[in-house]
XYZ file of C-alpha atoms in Angstrom:
694
model
C 74.620 46.361 20.079
C 76.943 43.464 20.938
C 77.600 41.375 17.789
C 76.234 38.244 19.461
C 72.975 39.872 20.559
C 70.853 39.345 17.389
C 71.517 35.613 17.591
C 70.638 35.547 21.295
C 67.429 37.498 20.736
C 66.321 35.279 17.880
C 67.156 32.249 19.994
C 64.950 33.573 22.824
C 62.070 34.242 20.461
C 62.480 30.808 18.891
C 62.537 29.135 22.315
C 59.451 31.044 23.434
C 57.442 30.147 20.345
C 58.464 26.489 20.659
C 57.393 26.188 24.304
C 53.890 25.064 23.435
C 54.930 22.264 21.075
C 57.758 21.136 23.361
C 55.386 21.107 26.300
C 53.015 18.730 24.510
C 55.875 16.273 24.157
C 56.881 16.841 27.757
C 53.348 16.008 28.893
C 53.726 12.596 27.289
C 56.896 11.747 29.212
C 56.500 13.596 32.512
C 56.688 11.311 35.503
C 55.997 13.894 38.223
C 52.521 15.317 38.664
C 52.801 18.961 39.705
C 50.409 20.185 42.408
C 48.564 22.647 40.171
C 45.043 22.929 38.798
C 43.090 25.086 36.361
C 39.430 25.856 37.006
C 37.251 28.576 35.526
C 40.241 30.168 33.826
C 42.079 30.466 37.179
C 45.299 28.492 37.603
C 46.113 27.524 41.189
C 49.562 26.516 42.476
C 49.695 24.803 45.838
C 52.453 25.729 48.252
C 54.400 22.468 47.739
C 54.857 23.253 44.040
C 57.554 25.749 45.144
C 59.290 23.614 47.773
C 62.059 22.580 45.369
C 63.121 26.250 45.196
C 63.448 26.474 49.026
C 61.596 29.819 49.191
C 62.100 32.015 52.244
C 59.615 34.792 51.428
C 56.487 35.336 49.360
C 58.668 37.129 46.801
C 60.703 33.953 46.258
C 57.434 32.157 45.485
C 56.073 34.878 43.185
C 59.308 34.941 41.175
C 59.045 31.209 40.505
C 55.469 31.184 39.160
C 55.793 29.703 35.645
C 55.453 32.216 32.821
C 54.560 35.129 35.120
C 56.596 38.354 35.063
C 56.139 40.561 38.121
C 55.276 44.200 37.445
C 56.269 46.026 40.620
C 54.296 49.094 39.521
C 55.278 52.738 39.288
C 55.489 55.537 41.822
C 52.699 57.697 40.389
C 50.554 60.329 42.043
C 47.178 58.986 43.085
C 46.284 55.381 43.826
C 44.349 54.161 40.801
C 47.355 53.569 38.526
C 50.789 52.081 38.863
C 49.857 49.444 41.455
C 51.531 46.485 39.754
C 50.123 43.046 39.006
C 50.250 41.209 42.365
C 47.498 40.989 44.998
C 47.684 39.738 48.589
C 44.555 37.759 49.453
C 42.729 39.539 46.639
C 43.758 43.017 47.775
C 46.270 45.566 46.585
C 48.775 46.729 49.204
C 47.299 49.693 51.060
C 50.550 51.663 50.849
C 52.204 53.369 47.868
C 55.737 53.825 49.198
C 55.839 50.207 50.391
C 56.176 48.682 46.957
C 55.160 45.195 45.927
C 58.696 43.898 46.300
C 58.912 45.012 49.917
C 55.416 43.742 50.726
C 56.242 40.300 49.351
C 59.652 40.208 51.042
C 58.215 40.740 54.511
C 55.786 37.771 54.242
C 57.466 34.504 55.345
C 57.088 31.727 52.792
C 55.599 29.412 55.444
C 52.544 31.679 55.637
C 51.785 31.329 51.916
C 49.219 28.598 51.264
C 49.313 28.974 47.478
C 48.998 31.412 44.582
C 46.439 31.970 41.829
C 46.930 33.232 38.290
C 43.936 35.430 37.469
C 42.970 36.870 34.125
C 42.738 40.603 34.753
C 39.054 40.960 33.925
C 38.218 38.947 37.033
C 39.793 41.528 39.336
C 39.586 44.733 37.312
C 38.806 47.106 40.168
C 41.817 45.977 42.188
C 44.482 45.880 39.501
C 43.829 48.918 37.309
C 43.435 46.989 34.062
C 46.324 44.529 34.327
C 45.840 41.645 31.892
C 47.295 38.882 34.098
C 47.367 39.073 37.888
C 48.987 36.953 40.598
C 47.033 36.561 43.838
C 49.203 35.406 46.769
C 47.154 33.593 49.412
C 48.501 34.272 52.911
C 47.412 32.745 56.207
C 47.881 34.334 59.616
C 50.400 32.619 61.843
C 52.229 32.919 65.130
C 55.484 34.822 65.566
C 57.725 34.083 62.593
C 59.977 35.930 60.261
C 62.934 35.997 57.933
C 66.367 37.525 58.256
C 68.696 38.062 55.354
C 72.284 39.229 55.141
C 73.987 39.936 51.825
C 77.622 40.872 51.296
C 78.595 42.435 47.961
C 82.173 42.031 46.753
C 83.112 44.532 44.042
C 85.843 43.099 41.807
C 86.945 46.589 40.709
C 87.235 48.221 44.140
C 87.954 44.924 45.938
C 85.585 46.031 48.674
C 83.001 44.190 50.756
C 79.674 45.927 51.426
C 77.023 44.556 53.802
C 73.239 44.749 53.694
C 70.719 43.499 56.210
C 66.974 42.804 56.243
C 64.704 41.600 59.019
C 61.013 40.752 58.531
C 58.635 39.817 61.363
C 55.111 38.425 61.271
C 53.172 38.167 64.515
C 49.783 38.554 66.164
C 48.989 40.807 69.103
C 45.468 40.263 70.304
C 43.215 40.507 67.266
C 45.841 42.290 65.199
C 48.060 40.627 62.615
C 51.352 42.494 62.220
C 53.959 42.553 59.446
C 57.136 44.582 59.934
C 60.321 44.935 57.906
C 63.614 46.742 58.543
C 66.135 47.255 55.732
C 69.587 48.829 55.866
C 72.409 48.794 53.352
C 75.508 50.621 52.219
C 76.989 49.754 48.842
C 80.042 51.174 47.093
C 80.376 50.843 43.328
C 82.435 52.348 40.537
C 81.867 52.908 36.816
C 85.177 53.500 35.003
C 84.903 54.719 31.432
C 86.211 56.928 28.659
C 85.019 59.541 26.148
C 86.422 60.047 22.659
C 85.575 63.324 20.867
C 85.667 63.695 17.093
C 85.116 66.732 14.859
C 82.663 67.110 11.979
C 84.912 65.178 9.571
C 85.521 62.301 12.004
C 89.038 63.181 13.256
C 89.713 62.388 16.921
C 90.398 65.635 18.776
C 90.217 64.699 22.453
C 90.313 61.726 24.824
C 88.872 61.695 28.335
C 89.123 58.960 30.982
C 86.889 58.711 34.033
C 86.779 57.075 37.426
C 83.356 57.439 39.023
C 83.011 55.751 42.447
C 79.751 56.247 44.319
C 78.124 55.087 47.549
C 74.448 54.278 48.105
C 73.030 54.225 51.634
C 69.464 53.338 52.516
C 67.357 52.670 55.605
C 63.640 51.939 55.884
C 61.123 50.753 58.446
C 57.685 49.627 57.279
C 54.811 47.998 59.119
C 51.252 46.861 58.512
C 48.563 45.909 61.033
C 45.312 44.116 60.112
C 42.273 43.316 62.257
C 38.578 42.587 61.971
C 36.447 45.666 62.615
C 32.690 45.269 62.562
C 31.722 43.394 59.403
C 34.968 44.184 57.613
C 38.748 44.305 57.788
C 40.772 47.334 58.930
C 44.354 47.805 57.729
C 46.842 50.387 59.030
C 50.163 50.774 57.211
C 53.144 53.080 57.420
C 56.703 53.541 56.254
C 59.678 55.808 56.932
C 62.735 55.774 54.656
C 65.995 57.677 54.216
C 68.410 57.461 51.291
C 71.691 59.139 50.424
C 73.943 58.825 47.393
C 77.444 60.319 47.124
C 79.317 60.326 43.813
C 82.832 61.609 43.052
C 83.980 61.561 39.442
C 87.482 62.372 38.233
C 87.767 63.099 34.506
C 91.193 63.474 32.868
C 91.345 65.211 29.469
C 94.064 64.470 26.906
C 94.097 67.154 24.219
C 97.490 66.075 22.875
C 96.824 62.478 21.857
C 100.531 61.833 21.242
C 101.380 62.066 24.950
C 100.268 60.170 28.035
C 100.112 63.352 30.107
C 96.610 64.818 30.675
C 96.095 68.523 30.082
C 92.956 69.071 32.180
C 91.267 67.516 35.183
C 87.591 67.923 36.075
C 86.296 66.857 39.469
C 82.556 66.276 39.835
C 80.966 65.728 43.227
C 77.304 65.271 44.049
C 75.146 64.378 47.041
C 71.476 63.415 46.943
C 69.323 62.923 50.024
C 65.675 61.972 50.465
C 63.511 61.492 53.554
C 59.968 60.145 53.075
C 57.121 59.096 55.345
C 53.681 57.638 54.618
C 50.638 56.493 56.574
C 47.488 54.841 55.209
C 44.167 53.447 56.443
C 42.008 50.974 54.515
C 38.662 49.441 55.397
C 37.093 46.632 53.352
C 33.819 44.942 54.161
C 31.106 42.712 52.769
C 27.934 44.751 52.457
C 24.448 43.416 51.921
C 23.392 41.336 48.914
C 26.923 40.563 47.756
C 28.250 44.134 47.520
C 31.834 44.747 48.627
C 33.145 48.162 49.609
C 36.701 49.372 50.060
C 37.737 52.755 51.453
C 41.266 54.125 51.526
C 42.911 57.188 53.023
C 46.612 57.957 52.526
C 48.985 60.750 53.535
C 52.607 61.011 52.422
C 55.279 63.688 52.856
C 58.777 63.956 51.451
C 61.855 66.135 51.696
C 64.716 65.905 49.195
C 67.856 67.831 48.311
C 70.608 67.584 45.722
C 73.890 69.437 45.310
C 76.452 69.033 42.523
C 79.738 70.773 41.770
C 82.199 70.583 38.896
C 85.719 71.997 39.236
C 88.048 72.360 36.223
C 91.821 72.662 36.667
C 94.751 72.553 34.284
C 97.757 70.303 34.885
C 99.920 71.351 36.665
C 97.132 72.448 38.974
C 95.724 75.853 38.066
C 92.070 76.553 38.860
C 90.094 77.531 35.755
C 86.390 77.545 36.637
C 83.656 75.828 38.626
C 79.902 75.310 38.433
C 77.570 74.510 41.317
C 73.930 73.478 41.201
C 71.574 72.935 44.125
C 67.943 71.919 44.400
C 65.578 71.092 47.225
C 61.958 70.064 47.322
C 59.151 69.310 49.741
C 56.153 67.230 48.681
C 52.798 66.305 50.180
C 50.097 63.972 48.924
C 46.647 63.239 50.347
C 44.389 60.568 48.805
C 40.915 59.248 49.476
C 39.428 56.472 47.357
C 36.344 54.243 47.540
C 35.189 51.329 45.391
C 31.929 49.395 45.367
C 31.681 46.017 43.640
C 29.115 43.242 43.389
C 30.405 39.711 43.955
C 27.880 37.055 42.975
C 27.244 34.076 40.731
C 25.424 36.254 38.209
C 26.711 36.507 34.665
C 27.349 40.250 35.115
C 29.352 42.062 37.792
C 29.359 45.851 38.183
C 32.002 47.949 39.955
C 31.882 51.663 40.771
C 34.326 53.994 42.436
C 35.519 57.515 43.093
C 38.705 59.120 44.335
C 40.103 62.528 45.222
C 43.796 63.405 45.479
C 45.677 66.567 46.458
C 49.367 66.967 45.607
C 51.796 69.759 46.364
C 55.475 70.201 45.473
C 57.635 73.167 46.447
C 60.924 73.074 44.537
C 63.863 75.487 44.348
C 66.837 75.319 41.982
C 69.984 77.463 41.851
C 72.944 77.504 39.432
C 76.195 79.403 39.993
C 79.410 79.690 37.987
C 82.832 80.714 39.307
C 85.629 82.109 37.107
C 89.400 81.695 37.430
C 89.604 84.690 39.782
C 87.060 83.144 42.124
C 84.219 85.510 41.205
C 80.844 83.855 41.564
C 77.957 84.620 39.260
C 74.405 83.360 39.683
C 72.983 82.005 36.435
C 69.327 82.774 35.754
C 67.353 79.725 34.602
C 63.636 80.037 33.773
C 61.199 78.489 36.281
C 63.805 77.808 38.988
C 61.603 78.438 42.047
C 58.087 77.001 41.821
C 55.183 75.768 43.912
C 52.853 73.319 42.161
C 49.429 72.297 43.482
C 47.084 69.770 41.928
C 43.559 68.781 42.918
C 42.365 65.734 41.027
C 39.074 63.835 41.141
C 38.032 60.656 39.366
C 34.855 58.612 39.082
C 34.700 55.259 37.321
C 32.324 52.443 36.465
C 32.973 48.968 35.134
C 30.798 46.063 34.033
C 31.960 42.467 33.652
C 29.715 40.111 31.648
C 30.181 36.334 31.356
C 27.599 35.068 28.848
C 29.231 31.611 28.858
C 32.202 29.736 30.240
C 34.206 30.588 27.121
C 33.512 34.314 26.789
C 34.158 37.298 29.083
C 33.339 40.905 28.174
C 34.745 43.687 30.329
C 34.042 47.379 29.688
C 34.137 50.595 31.651
C 34.960 54.268 31.752
C 36.677 56.662 34.118
C 36.257 60.447 34.109
C 39.185 62.416 35.517
C 39.304 66.149 36.225
C 42.557 67.812 37.217
C 43.253 71.392 38.300
C 46.933 72.389 38.364
C 48.155 75.737 39.704
C 51.794 76.862 39.436
C 53.183 79.896 41.259
C 56.620 81.401 41.878
C 59.078 82.329 39.109
C 56.406 81.369 36.601
C 52.651 81.174 36.957
C 50.087 79.065 35.206
C 46.717 77.430 35.818
C 45.203 74.476 33.982
C 41.881 72.700 34.244
C 41.942 69.379 32.408
C 39.176 66.841 31.806
C 39.805 63.327 30.494
C 37.591 60.381 29.607
C 39.312 56.987 29.929
C 37.194 54.199 28.411
C 38.337 50.598 28.092
C 36.953 47.345 26.676
C 38.277 43.790 26.823
C 37.056 40.590 25.171
C 38.402 37.254 26.415
C 37.867 33.933 24.648
C 38.779 30.759 26.574
C 38.076 27.666 24.461
C 39.847 25.501 27.082
C 40.778 25.754 30.758
C 44.442 26.298 29.949
C 44.164 28.663 26.976
C 42.917 32.233 26.570
C 42.915 34.786 23.769
C 42.283 38.364 24.847
C 41.791 41.608 22.926
C 41.782 45.022 24.603
C 41.204 48.675 23.718
C 42.087 51.291 26.316
C 42.434 55.057 26.667
C 45.255 55.930 29.085
C 46.254 59.245 30.635
C 49.866 59.663 31.770
C 51.080 61.312 34.936
C 53.175 64.457 35.083
C 56.321 64.574 37.207
C 56.096 67.916 39.013
C 59.909 68.013 39.109
C 59.772 68.616 35.325
C 57.954 71.886 36.001
C 61.107 73.305 37.622
C 64.632 73.865 36.241
C 67.387 71.242 36.586
C 70.964 70.500 35.495
C 73.265 67.578 34.597
C 76.765 68.939 35.145
C 78.616 65.804 34.000
C 76.923 66.122 30.589
C 77.010 69.950 30.504
C 73.221 70.211 30.286
C 70.892 72.771 31.866
C 67.106 72.504 31.465
C 64.544 75.226 32.033
C 61.355 74.380 33.889
C 58.021 74.332 32.075
C 54.889 75.060 34.138
C 52.642 74.549 31.078
C 53.184 70.787 30.717
C 50.105 68.670 29.982
C 49.564 64.956 30.512
C 50.483 62.602 27.703
C 47.537 60.473 26.556
C 47.436 57.171 24.653
C 44.957 54.992 22.794
C 46.159 51.405 23.213
C 45.150 48.243 21.352
C 46.537 44.844 22.343
C 46.037 41.164 21.601
C 47.251 38.561 24.125
C 47.743 34.817 23.775
C 48.048 33.004 27.126
C 48.565 29.251 27.586
C 49.270 27.467 30.889
C 49.450 23.763 31.627
C 48.906 22.035 34.931
C 52.553 21.084 35.295
C 54.332 24.419 35.117
C 54.576 25.066 31.391
C 53.434 28.497 30.297
C 53.531 30.826 27.318
C 52.334 34.426 27.131
C 52.583 36.659 24.041
C 51.164 40.167 23.626
C 51.157 42.356 20.513
C 50.349 46.032 21.131
C 50.017 49.365 19.352
C 49.816 52.773 21.038
C 48.710 56.068 19.511
C 50.135 58.786 21.779
C 49.100 62.434 21.941
C 50.943 65.376 23.537
C 54.112 63.308 23.872
C 56.791 64.763 26.164
C 60.063 65.612 24.417
C 62.966 68.029 24.861
C 62.130 71.286 23.029
C 63.262 74.854 22.669
C 60.760 76.520 25.025
C 59.239 80.003 24.497
C 61.753 81.301 27.061
C 64.524 80.440 24.567
C 65.964 77.721 26.823
C 65.819 73.946 26.311
C 63.361 72.000 28.432
C 60.631 69.371 28.438
C 57.454 70.167 26.520
C 54.451 68.668 24.717
C 55.664 67.999 21.177
C 52.804 66.434 19.199
C 51.673 62.911 18.395
C 53.566 59.639 18.028
C 53.075 55.875 17.810
C 54.589 52.881 19.612
C 54.131 49.228 18.652
C 55.709 45.951 19.618
C 55.562 42.426 21.000
C 56.396 41.181 24.489
C 56.443 37.613 25.703
C 57.435 35.269 28.493
C 57.593 31.531 28.840
C 58.491 28.765 31.262
C 59.465 25.220 30.290
C 60.329 22.474 32.811
C 63.019 20.237 31.331
C 62.490 17.299 33.701
C 61.915 14.738 30.921
C 65.378 15.618 29.564
C 67.268 17.265 32.468
C 66.183 16.288 35.976
C 65.013 19.376 37.870
C 65.807 21.610 34.899
C 63.832 24.760 34.139
C 64.186 27.208 31.253
C 62.599 30.661 31.481
C 62.699 33.500 29.004
C 61.146 36.932 28.560
C 61.572 39.549 25.864
C 60.269 42.885 24.633
C 60.625 44.262 21.116
C 59.134 47.650 20.330
C 59.534 50.501 17.890
C 58.102 53.992 17.539
C 57.471 56.804 15.101
C 57.376 60.557 15.680
C 57.822 63.636 13.479
C 60.484 65.808 15.099
C 59.215 69.407 15.485
C 62.794 70.728 15.178
C 63.783 68.926 11.983
C 60.454 67.888 10.462
C 61.926 64.380 10.004
C 60.422 61.149 11.314
C 62.395 59.558 14.173
C 61.876 57.296 17.235
C 60.369 58.670 20.414
C 62.651 59.550 23.288
C 63.584 56.651 25.547
C 61.809 53.770 23.751
C 64.053 50.895 24.841
C 64.268 47.788 22.670
C 64.948 44.952 22.454
C 64.998 43.616 26.008
C 65.827 40.002 26.671
C 66.367 37.653 29.606
C 67.068 33.915 29.432
C 67.682 31.828 32.553
C 68.373 28.136 33.013
C 68.342 26.591 36.487
C 68.518 23.059 37.825
C 67.112 22.141 41.234
C 68.447 18.895 42.675
C 65.894 18.438 45.438
C 67.463 15.365 47.015
C 70.853 17.053 47.267
C 69.238 20.337 48.427
C 71.300 22.141 45.823
C 70.553 24.350 42.810
C 72.587 26.154 40.190
C 71.838 28.298 37.198
C 73.131 30.607 34.485
C 71.519 33.349 32.469
C 71.941 36.331 30.200
C 70.163 39.688 30.233
C 70.142 42.603 27.827
C 68.480 45.862 28.856
C 68.049 47.095 25.286
C 68.924 50.178 23.280
C 67.298 53.590 23.021
C 67.831 57.075 21.696
C 67.596 60.397 23.509
C 67.002 63.636 21.636
C 67.916 67.014 23.099
C 67.722 70.424 21.438
C 71.327 70.330 20.171
C 72.225 66.681 20.702
C 71.267 63.148 19.735
C 72.367 60.306 22.015
C 72.281 56.637 20.949
C 72.486 54.382 24.006
C 73.229 50.662 24.371
C 72.572 49.388 27.903
C 74.785 46.352 27.466
C 74.610 42.598 27.678
C 75.238 40.954 31.050
C 75.649 37.310 32.041
C 75.093 35.907 35.523
C 75.463 32.606 37.375
C 74.510 31.316 40.812
C 74.902 28.453 43.269
C 72.321 27.794 45.973
C 71.948 25.304 48.820
C 69.875 24.668 51.952
C 72.173 21.988 53.422
C 73.717 24.080 56.206
C 72.313 25.471 59.483
C 68.736 25.293 58.219
C 69.492 28.351 56.105
C 69.389 29.191 52.424
C 72.804 30.157 51.032
C 73.121 31.806 47.646
C 76.276 32.878 45.810
C 75.521 34.948 42.718
C 78.015 36.304 40.195
C 76.616 39.359 38.445
C 77.915 40.639 35.096
C 80.325 37.799 34.369
C 83.079 39.390 32.317
C 81.765 42.898 33.176
C 78.944 44.789 31.478
C 79.685 47.488 28.922
C 77.436 50.520 28.453
C 77.982 52.666 25.371
C 76.643 55.970 24.083
C 77.261 57.924 20.920
C 76.496 61.618 21.258
C 76.183 63.733 18.109
C 76.197 67.524 18.468
C 74.526 70.057 16.159
C 74.552 73.811 15.738
C 72.522 75.888 16.363
C 70.271 72.897 17.111
C 69.387 69.534 15.559
C 67.929 71.319 12.525
C 71.472 72.401 11.684
C 74.545 70.435 10.574
C 76.502 68.144 12.929
C 79.619 69.755 14.391
C 81.114 66.740 16.150
C 80.448 63.647 18.167
C 81.489 61.879 21.351
C 81.710 58.130 21.970
C 81.174 57.257 25.628
C 81.884 53.813 27.093
C 81.404 52.826 30.694
C 82.037 49.563 32.488
C 79.909 48.056 35.234
C 82.414 45.706 36.890
C 81.324 42.228 37.857
C 80.568 41.615 41.520
C 79.733 38.730 43.811
C 76.733 38.678 46.140
C 76.715 36.149 48.986
C 73.360 35.850 50.785
C 72.439 33.957 53.941
C 68.699 33.750 54.536
C 66.731 31.962 57.220
C 63.148 31.672 58.421
C 62.401 31.422 62.130
């Protein structure tokens, strides 16, 4: 942890908790009435509220909603979870691969009439239990669009990398069309070093690394909407291709008294992925206030990955090499229907059902080569698998408003899953889960809500964890595990939400999770390390966000902050000792100040962001990771060519990532035999963006 971080984190927490009291004073001196309103617990922001930010797309508007943090969702199997916390005209995007960010980026800002902050209970069926939801209100228009060009200048490589995006909105007959094309190629590098010590702390080896890599990406997505009968028909599709090449050179100094390396290891890897998706959605207003929504979705994917490490002595003498290769083909088919009653009654029911079929065929191979060039295939358990899952879910929800101050929301979902694994290993599972939830919301005033929630949540398995894998740069090989089960959680949370009519906002949530069948690295029955269900654990914490206009003190000033602090507890099955769960990252912090000088059509800002710390536990290793503290600054103007120009400096002074790896023998139940300190630098870079609506 950087030495200055505790002070920064406490400062962010202090600022967040003071927002409410500061905002009361600001109300007394504010001279500008913001175009916002709060009615029935719903806060509405008119389009002109965002004009001072010169937005070009709906994403620019969503990112500037006071006190709202966008959750872009997760790429999970099925459609009922992981959809994020943003709606478009009250609807979730009908595509999975076209994420919320891309959907919002392809909507020109001129077509947004306003946004609404909804408390999740009001839109439960559409947002999968999100507590706070943003609804972006979009109007159809004539041909319009946005183009964006960004050039990245890497201060380490001194290279310039271009990206380009083009979004179009148009109407053809009765159809409204949205299309976006994205292409980019970006070259980065992560220099670093590794220092190895023995069991008594003596330094025994130094390694330096240069690790340049190139990311390439192309995608084409489109959505078409029209009226069909009494409802609305939406067709959506996307095709994307990505490729990442990485070449790492690692020099090893075994004699620390000299500047001459003894060994050189060259790592090279290539990852490719091609994905396509098509979906159909139909939503209509049925009789007597009932709304129905029906969705069908098909997606296919093809991916491959190859990696090779080559060890030579200096002067160059080949010693050994290791090669890993994997490839996979995936298919997913989803159907889902929901039925909800929309009326002025105090109670609102919603029902639904969904069926999903998923298939992943994955093959993995590992080969070692000795100094004489003899190749030997290495057997790894569960290296060639086919995984099929058929999953069905039914759910019901009831929303009851006994008064203007109270909202009760309760429901249950029943999920059945059948998973069949064949190939190198075989297994069949039939799993049944009940997922109840209940929420109570108390709103004593239009701008204030207190919400308590209890929820049972079922995690999603990554089928790639069923098959073997390797990380050659870290000298790790993992066996596949076809017997994995979903992780489940019982979650309790309490949320305080306050929003004023002039852009001040404060949101705080305290939560506690009781997790069962947590996924951790274990010694599997095959005798190899791999992912497995390891028992029960707990996670608890506080997250918050706030927005405070500083106009009474600094004209056009705005201060925003968000943070997450969490901790966990888990009894390690290898050591029998209590420790944190794998990958629980905390604390996270972001503070940003910006000033918009509307008359001058100019804005500037600075900020700091820390991605937190976490620990990773492997069978014979413990890794303590600090994701570093990064500062950023930007300048922005709309004075030239009717365009928006933005110059952003990321990671001012570079960003340092550190890890401390401790090794044990024969595993973590035994004594430590040494450690390795790893540091890596993410060099600062400049991003210059030109963006224009037409």
